[in-house]
Amino acid sequence: MVTNVTNFSRSGLYDWMAQRVSAVILAVYTLFLLGYLFFGSDLTYADWHGLYSSTGMRVFSLLALVALSVHAWVGMWTISTDYLTPMALGKLATVVRFLFQAACGIAMFAFFVWGVQILWGI
């Protein structure tokens, strides 16, 4: 049996809801950027800089970064607990799953910090 030690919460419903809400946030962010790209006339570096220099866009982008992190963590946890099982990997399944989740968590944290540095360094 797989334990819930490393999932986002102790509730599958909460994880499901977190992933759906994060997907909506990411979809809205993507649609906004596509609209800005397609409806902007001859966008220059100054236009993009102006967009991302505004506090509203920085907050929206930070929200999108958090949503991406939550979405990725729930998806990664679900995949690792579904496929890295004792039936598939034998006695080392728990160790392999933990190492996989730790590596993904470290990578996601590093990407999040990097994104915040890029976003707030403008």
JSON list of C-alpha atoms in Angstrom, two decimals:
[
{"chain": "A", "resi": 1, "resn": "MET", "atom": "CA", "xyz": [0.00, 0.00, 0.00]},
{"chain": "A", "resi": 2, "resn": "VAL", "atom": "CA", "xyz": [1.22, 3.49, -0.85]},
{"chain": "A", "resi": 3, "resn": "THR", "atom": "CA", "xyz": [1.31, 5.98, 1.99]},
{"chain": "A", "resi": 4, "resn": "ASN", "atom": "CA", "xyz": [0.31, 9.62, 1.69]},
{"chain": "A", "resi": 5, "resn": "VAL", "atom": "CA", "xyz": [3.45, 11.00, 3.30]},
{"chain": "A", "resi": 6, "resn": "THR", "atom": "CA", "xyz": [4.62, 13.01, 0.31]},
{"chain": "A", "resi": 7, "resn": "ASN", "atom": "CA", "xyz": [1.41, 14.11, -1.35]},
{"chain": "A", "resi": 8, "resn": "PHE", "atom": "CA", "xyz": [0.21, 17.71, -1.32]},
{"chain": "A", "resi": 9, "resn": "SER", "atom": "CA", "xyz": [-2.43, 16.98, 1.31]},
{"chain": "A", "resi": 10, "resn": "ARG", "atom": "CA", "xyz": [-4.10, 14.08, 3.04]},
{"chain": "A", "resi": 11, "resn": "SER", "atom": "CA", "xyz": [-7.19, 14.32, 0.87]},
{"chain": "A", "resi": 12, "resn": "GLY", "atom": "CA", "xyz": [-7.52, 13.11, -2.70]},
{"chain": "A", "resi": 13, "resn": "LEU", "atom": "CA", "xyz": [-10.40, 15.54, -3.18]},
{"chain": "A", "resi": 14, "resn": "TYR", "atom": "CA", "xyz": [-8.19, 18.46, -2.10]},
{"chain": "A", "resi": 15, "resn": "ASP", "atom": "CA", "xyz": [-5.45, 17.37, -4.51]},
{"chain": "A", "resi": 16, "resn": "TRP", "atom": "CA", "xyz": [-8.00, 17.02, -7.32]},
{"chain": "A", "resi": 17, "resn": "MET", "atom": "CA", "xyz": [-9.39, 20.48, -6.59]},
{"chain": "A", "resi": 18, "resn": "ALA", "atom": "CA", "xyz": [-5.91, 22.05, -6.31]},
{"chain": "A", "resi": 19, "resn": "GLN", "atom": "CA", "xyz": [-4.96, 20.63, -9.68]},
{"chain": "A", "resi": 20, "resn": "ARG", "atom": "CA", "xyz": [-8.17, 21.84, -11.34]},
{"chain": "A", "resi": 21, "resn": "VAL", "atom": "CA", "xyz": [-7.92, 25.35, -9.86]},
{"chain": "A", "resi": 22, "resn": "SER", "atom": "CA", "xyz": [-4.24, 25.58, -10.84]},
{"chain": "A", "resi": 23, "resn": "ALA", "atom": "CA", "xyz": [-5.14, 24.46, -14.37]},
{"chain": "A", "resi": 24, "resn": "VAL", "atom": "CA", "xyz": [-7.72, 27.24, -14.65]},
{"chain": "A", "resi": 25, "resn": "ILE", "atom": "CA", "xyz": [-5.20, 29.84, -13.42]},
{"chain": "A", "resi": 26, "resn": "LEU", "atom": "CA", "xyz": [-2.63, 28.60, -15.95]},
{"chain": "A", "resi": 27, "resn": "ALA", "atom": "CA", "xyz": [-5.21, 28.63, -18.75]},
{"chain": "A", "resi": 28, "resn": "VAL", "atom": "CA", "xyz": [-6.26, 32.22, -17.95]},
{"chain": "A", "resi": 29, "resn": "TYR", "atom": "CA", "xyz": [-2.61, 33.31, -17.80]},
{"chain": "A", "resi": 30, "resn": "THR", "atom": "CA", "xyz": [-1.87, 31.63, -21.13]},
{"chain": "A", "resi": 31, "resn": "LEU", "atom": "CA", "xyz": [-4.93, 33.13, -22.80]},
{"chain": "A", "resi": 32, "resn": "PHE", "atom": "CA", "xyz": [-4.01, 36.59, -21.51]},
{"chain": "A", "resi": 33, "resn": "LEU", "atom": "CA", "xyz": [-0.48, 36.29, -22.90]},
{"chain": "A", "resi": 34, "resn": "LEU", "atom": "CA", "xyz": [-1.74, 34.97, -26.23]},
{"chain": "A", "resi": 35, "resn": "GLY", "atom": "CA", "xyz": [-4.25, 37.83, -26.43]},
{"chain": "A", "resi": 36, "resn": "TYR", "atom": "CA", "xyz": [-1.52, 40.35, -25.62]},
{"chain": "A", "resi": 37, "resn": "LEU", "atom": "CA", "xyz": [0.70, 38.78, -28.27]},
{"chain": "A", "resi": 38, "resn": "PHE", "atom": "CA", "xyz": [-1.93, 38.59, -31.02]},
{"chain": "A", "resi": 39, "resn": "PHE", "atom": "CA", "xyz": [-3.68, 41.89, -30.38]},
{"chain": "A", "resi": 40, "resn": "GLY", "atom": "CA", "xyz": [-0.56, 43.93, -29.70]},
{"chain": "A", "resi": 41, "resn": "SER", "atom": "CA", "xyz": [0.73, 45.77, -32.70]},
{"chain": "A", "resi": 42, "resn": "ASP", "atom": "CA", "xyz": [4.44, 45.26, -33.39]},
{"chain": "A", "resi": 43, "resn": "LEU", "atom": "CA", "xyz": [5.40, 44.49, -29.81]},
{"chain": "A", "resi": 44, "resn": "THR", "atom": "CA", "xyz": [8.84, 45.66, -28.81]},
{"chain": "A", "resi": 45, "resn": "TYR", "atom": "CA", "xyz": [11.06, 44.93, -25.87]},
{"chain": "A", "resi": 46, "resn": "ALA", "atom": "CA", "xyz": [9.79, 48.14, -24.26]},
{"chain": "A", "resi": 47, "resn": "ASP", "atom": "CA", "xyz": [6.20, 46.89, -24.53]},
{"chain": "A", "resi": 48, "resn": "TRP", "atom": "CA", "xyz": [7.04, 43.57, -22.86]},
{"chain": "A", "resi": 49, "resn": "HIS", "atom": "CA", "xyz": [9.16, 45.32, -20.25]},
{"chain": "A", "resi": 50, "resn": "GLY", "atom": "CA", "xyz": [6.30, 47.68, -19.50]},
{"chain": "A", "resi": 51, "resn": "LEU", "atom": "CA", "xyz": [3.86, 44.80, -19.16]},
{"chain": "A", "resi": 52, "resn": "TYR", "atom": "CA", "xyz": [6.05, 42.80, -16.79]},
{"chain": "A", "resi": 53, "resn": "SER", "atom": "CA", "xyz": [7.15, 45.88, -14.83]},
{"chain": "A", "resi": 54, "resn": "SER", "atom": "CA", "xyz": [3.62, 46.53, -13.64]},
{"chain": "A", "resi": 55, "resn": "THR", "atom": "CA", "xyz": [2.79, 45.21, -10.18]},
{"chain": "A", "resi": 56, "resn": "GLY", "atom": "CA", "xyz": [-0.43, 43.62, -11.40]},
{"chain": "A", "resi": 57, "resn": "MET", "atom": "CA", "xyz": [1.36, 41.52, -14.00]},
{"chain": "A", "resi": 58, "resn": "ARG", "atom": "CA", "xyz": [4.06, 40.53, -11.52]},
{"chain": "A", "resi": 59, "resn": "VAL", "atom": "CA", "xyz": [1.43, 39.35, -9.06]},
{"chain": "A", "resi": 60, "resn": "PHE", "atom": "CA", "xyz": [-0.46, 37.53, -11.84]},
{"chain": "A", "resi": 61, "resn": "SER", "atom": "CA", "xyz": [2.79, 35.89, -12.98]},
{"chain": "A", "resi": 62, "resn": "LEU", "atom": "CA", "xyz": [3.66, 34.93, -9.41]},
{"chain": "A", "resi": 63, "resn": "LEU", "atom": "CA", "xyz": [0.22, 33.37, -9.05]},
{"chain": "A", "resi": 64, "resn": "ALA", "atom": "CA", "xyz": [0.85, 31.46, -12.28]},
{"chain": "A", "resi": 65, "resn": "LEU", "atom": "CA", "xyz": [4.22, 30.25, -10.94]},
{"chain": "A", "resi": 66, "resn": "VAL", "atom": "CA", "xyz": [2.58, 29.02, -7.73]},
{"chain": "A", "resi": 67, "resn": "ALA", "atom": "CA", "xyz": [-0.19, 27.36, -9.75]},
{"chain": "A", "resi": 68, "resn": "LEU", "atom": "CA", "xyz": [2.40, 25.68, -11.98]},
{"chain": "A", "resi": 69, "resn": "SER", "atom": "CA", "xyz": [4.26, 24.38, -8.93]},
{"chain": "A", "resi": 70, "resn": "VAL", "atom": "CA", "xyz": [1.10, 23.00, -7.31]},
{"chain": "A", "resi": 71, "resn": "HIS", "atom": "CA", "xyz": [-0.07, 21.48, -10.59]},
{"chain": "A", "resi": 72, "resn": "ALA", "atom": "CA", "xyz": [3.29, 19.83, -11.24]},
{"chain": "A", "resi": 73, "resn": "TRP", "atom": "CA", "xyz": [3.62, 18.50, -7.68]},
{"chain": "A", "resi": 74, "resn": "VAL", "atom": "CA", "xyz": [0.15, 16.90, -7.64]},
{"chain": "A", "resi": 75, "resn": "GLY", "atom": "CA", "xyz": [0.70, 15.40, -11.09]},
{"chain": "A", "resi": 76, "resn": "MET", "atom": "CA", "xyz": [4.17, 14.12, -10.23]},
{"chain": "A", "resi": 77, "resn": "TRP", "atom": "CA", "xyz": [2.98, 12.62, -6.96]},
{"chain": "A", "resi": 78, "resn": "THR", "atom": "CA", "xyz": [0.07, 10.90, -8.68]},
{"chain": "A", "resi": 79, "resn": "ILE", "atom": "CA", "xyz": [2.26, 9.44, -11.41]},
{"chain": "A", "resi": 80, "resn": "SER", "atom": "CA", "xyz": [4.96, 8.30, -8.99]},
{"chain": "A", "resi": 81, "resn": "THR", "atom": "CA", "xyz": [2.51, 6.57, -6.67]},
{"chain": "A", "resi": 82, "resn": "ASP", "atom": "CA", "xyz": [0.71, 4.93, -9.60]},
{"chain": "A", "resi": 83, "resn": "TYR", "atom": "CA", "xyz": [3.77, 3.60, -11.41]},
{"chain": "A", "resi": 84, "resn": "LEU", "atom": "CA", "xyz": [6.62, 3.35, -8.89]},
{"chain": "A", "resi": 85, "resn": "THR", "atom": "CA", "xyz": [5.00, 0.56, -6.89]},
{"chain": "A", "resi": 86, "resn": "PRO", "atom": "CA", "xyz": [6.27, -2.62, -5.25]},
{"chain": "A", "resi": 87, "resn": "MET", "atom": "CA", "xyz": [4.49, -4.60, -7.97]},
{"chain": "A", "resi": 88, "resn": "ALA", "atom": "CA", "xyz": [6.54, -2.83, -10.64]},
{"chain": "A", "resi": 89, "resn": "LEU", "atom": "CA", "xyz": [9.86, -2.33, -8.82]},
{"chain": "A", "resi": 90, "resn": "GLY", "atom": "CA", "xyz": [9.93, -4.83, -5.98]},
{"chain": "A", "resi": 91, "resn": "LYS", "atom": "CA", "xyz": [11.32, -4.07, -2.53]},
{"chain": "A", "resi": 92, "resn": "LEU", "atom": "CA", "xyz": [13.12, -0.91, -3.65]},
{"chain": "A", "resi": 93, "resn": "ALA", "atom": "CA", "xyz": [9.91, 0.81, -4.78]},
{"chain": "A", "resi": 94, "resn": "THR", "atom": "CA", "xyz": [9.63, 3.05, -1.72]},
{"chain": "A", "resi": 95, "resn": "VAL", "atom": "CA", "xyz": [13.24, 4.19, -2.00]},
{"chain": "A", "resi": 96, "resn": "VAL", "atom": "CA", "xyz": [12.95, 4.80, -5.76]},
{"chain": "A", "resi": 97, "resn": "ARG", "atom": "CA", "xyz": [9.67, 6.67, -5.31]},
{"chain": "A", "resi": 98, "resn": "PHE", "atom": "CA", "xyz": [11.13, 8.82, -2.52]},
{"chain": "A", "resi": 99, "resn": "LEU", "atom": "CA", "xyz": [14.23, 9.66, -4.55]},
{"chain": "A", "resi": 100, "resn": "PHE", "atom": "CA", "xyz": [12.12, 10.47, -7.61]},
{"chain": "A", "resi": 101, "resn": "GLN", "atom": "CA", "xyz": [9.81, 12.70, -5.57]},
{"chain": "A", "resi": 102, "resn": "ALA", "atom": "CA", "xyz": [12.75, 14.38, -3.82]},
{"chain": "A", "resi": 103, "resn": "ALA", "atom": "CA", "xyz": [14.49, 15.09, -7.15]},
{"chain": "A", "resi": 104, "resn": "CYS", "atom": "CA", "xyz": [11.27, 16.47, -8.65]},
{"chain": "A", "resi": 105, "resn": "GLY", "atom": "CA", "xyz": [10.62, 18.57, -5.55]},
{"chain": "A", "resi": 106, "resn": "ILE", "atom": "CA", "xyz": [14.12, 20.04, -5.60]},
{"chain": "A", "resi": 107, "resn": "ALA", "atom": "CA", "xyz": [13.85, 20.77, -9.32]},
{"chain": "A", "resi": 108, "resn": "MET", "atom": "CA", "xyz": [10.43, 22.41, -8.91]},
{"chain": "A", "resi": 109, "resn": "PHE", "atom": "CA", "xyz": [11.69, 24.52, -6.00]},
{"chain": "A", "resi": 110, "resn": "ALA", "atom": "CA", "xyz": [14.75, 25.60, -8.01]},
{"chain": "A", "resi": 111, "resn": "PHE", "atom": "CA", "xyz": [12.58, 26.52, -11.02]},
{"chain": "A", "resi": 112, "resn": "PHE", "atom": "CA", "xyz": [10.18, 28.44, -8.76]},
{"chain": "A", "resi": 113, "resn": "VAL", "atom": "CA", "xyz": [12.98, 30.43, -7.13]},
{"chain": "A", "resi": 114, "resn": "TRP", "atom": "CA", "xyz": [14.53, 31.07, -10.54]},
{"chain": "A", "resi": 115, "resn": "GLY", "atom": "CA", "xyz": [11.17, 32.26, -11.87]},
{"chain": "A", "resi": 116, "resn": "VAL", "atom": "CA", "xyz": [10.71, 34.63, -8.93]},
{"chain": "A", "resi": 117, "resn": "GLN", "atom": "CA", "xyz": [14.20, 36.03, -9.45]},
{"chain": "A", "resi": 118, "resn": "ILE", "atom": "CA", "xyz": [13.49, 36.61, -13.14]},
{"chain": "A", "resi": 119, "resn": "LEU", "atom": "CA", "xyz": [10.04, 38.06, -12.47]},
{"chain": "A", "resi": 120, "resn": "TRP", "atom": "CA", "xyz": [11.01, 40.47, -9.71]},
{"chain": "A", "resi": 121, "resn": "GLY", "atom": "CA", "xyz": [14.39, 41.30, -11.21]},
{"chain": "A", "resi": 122, "resn": "ILE", "atom": "CA", "xyz": [12.84, 43.26, -14.08]}
]
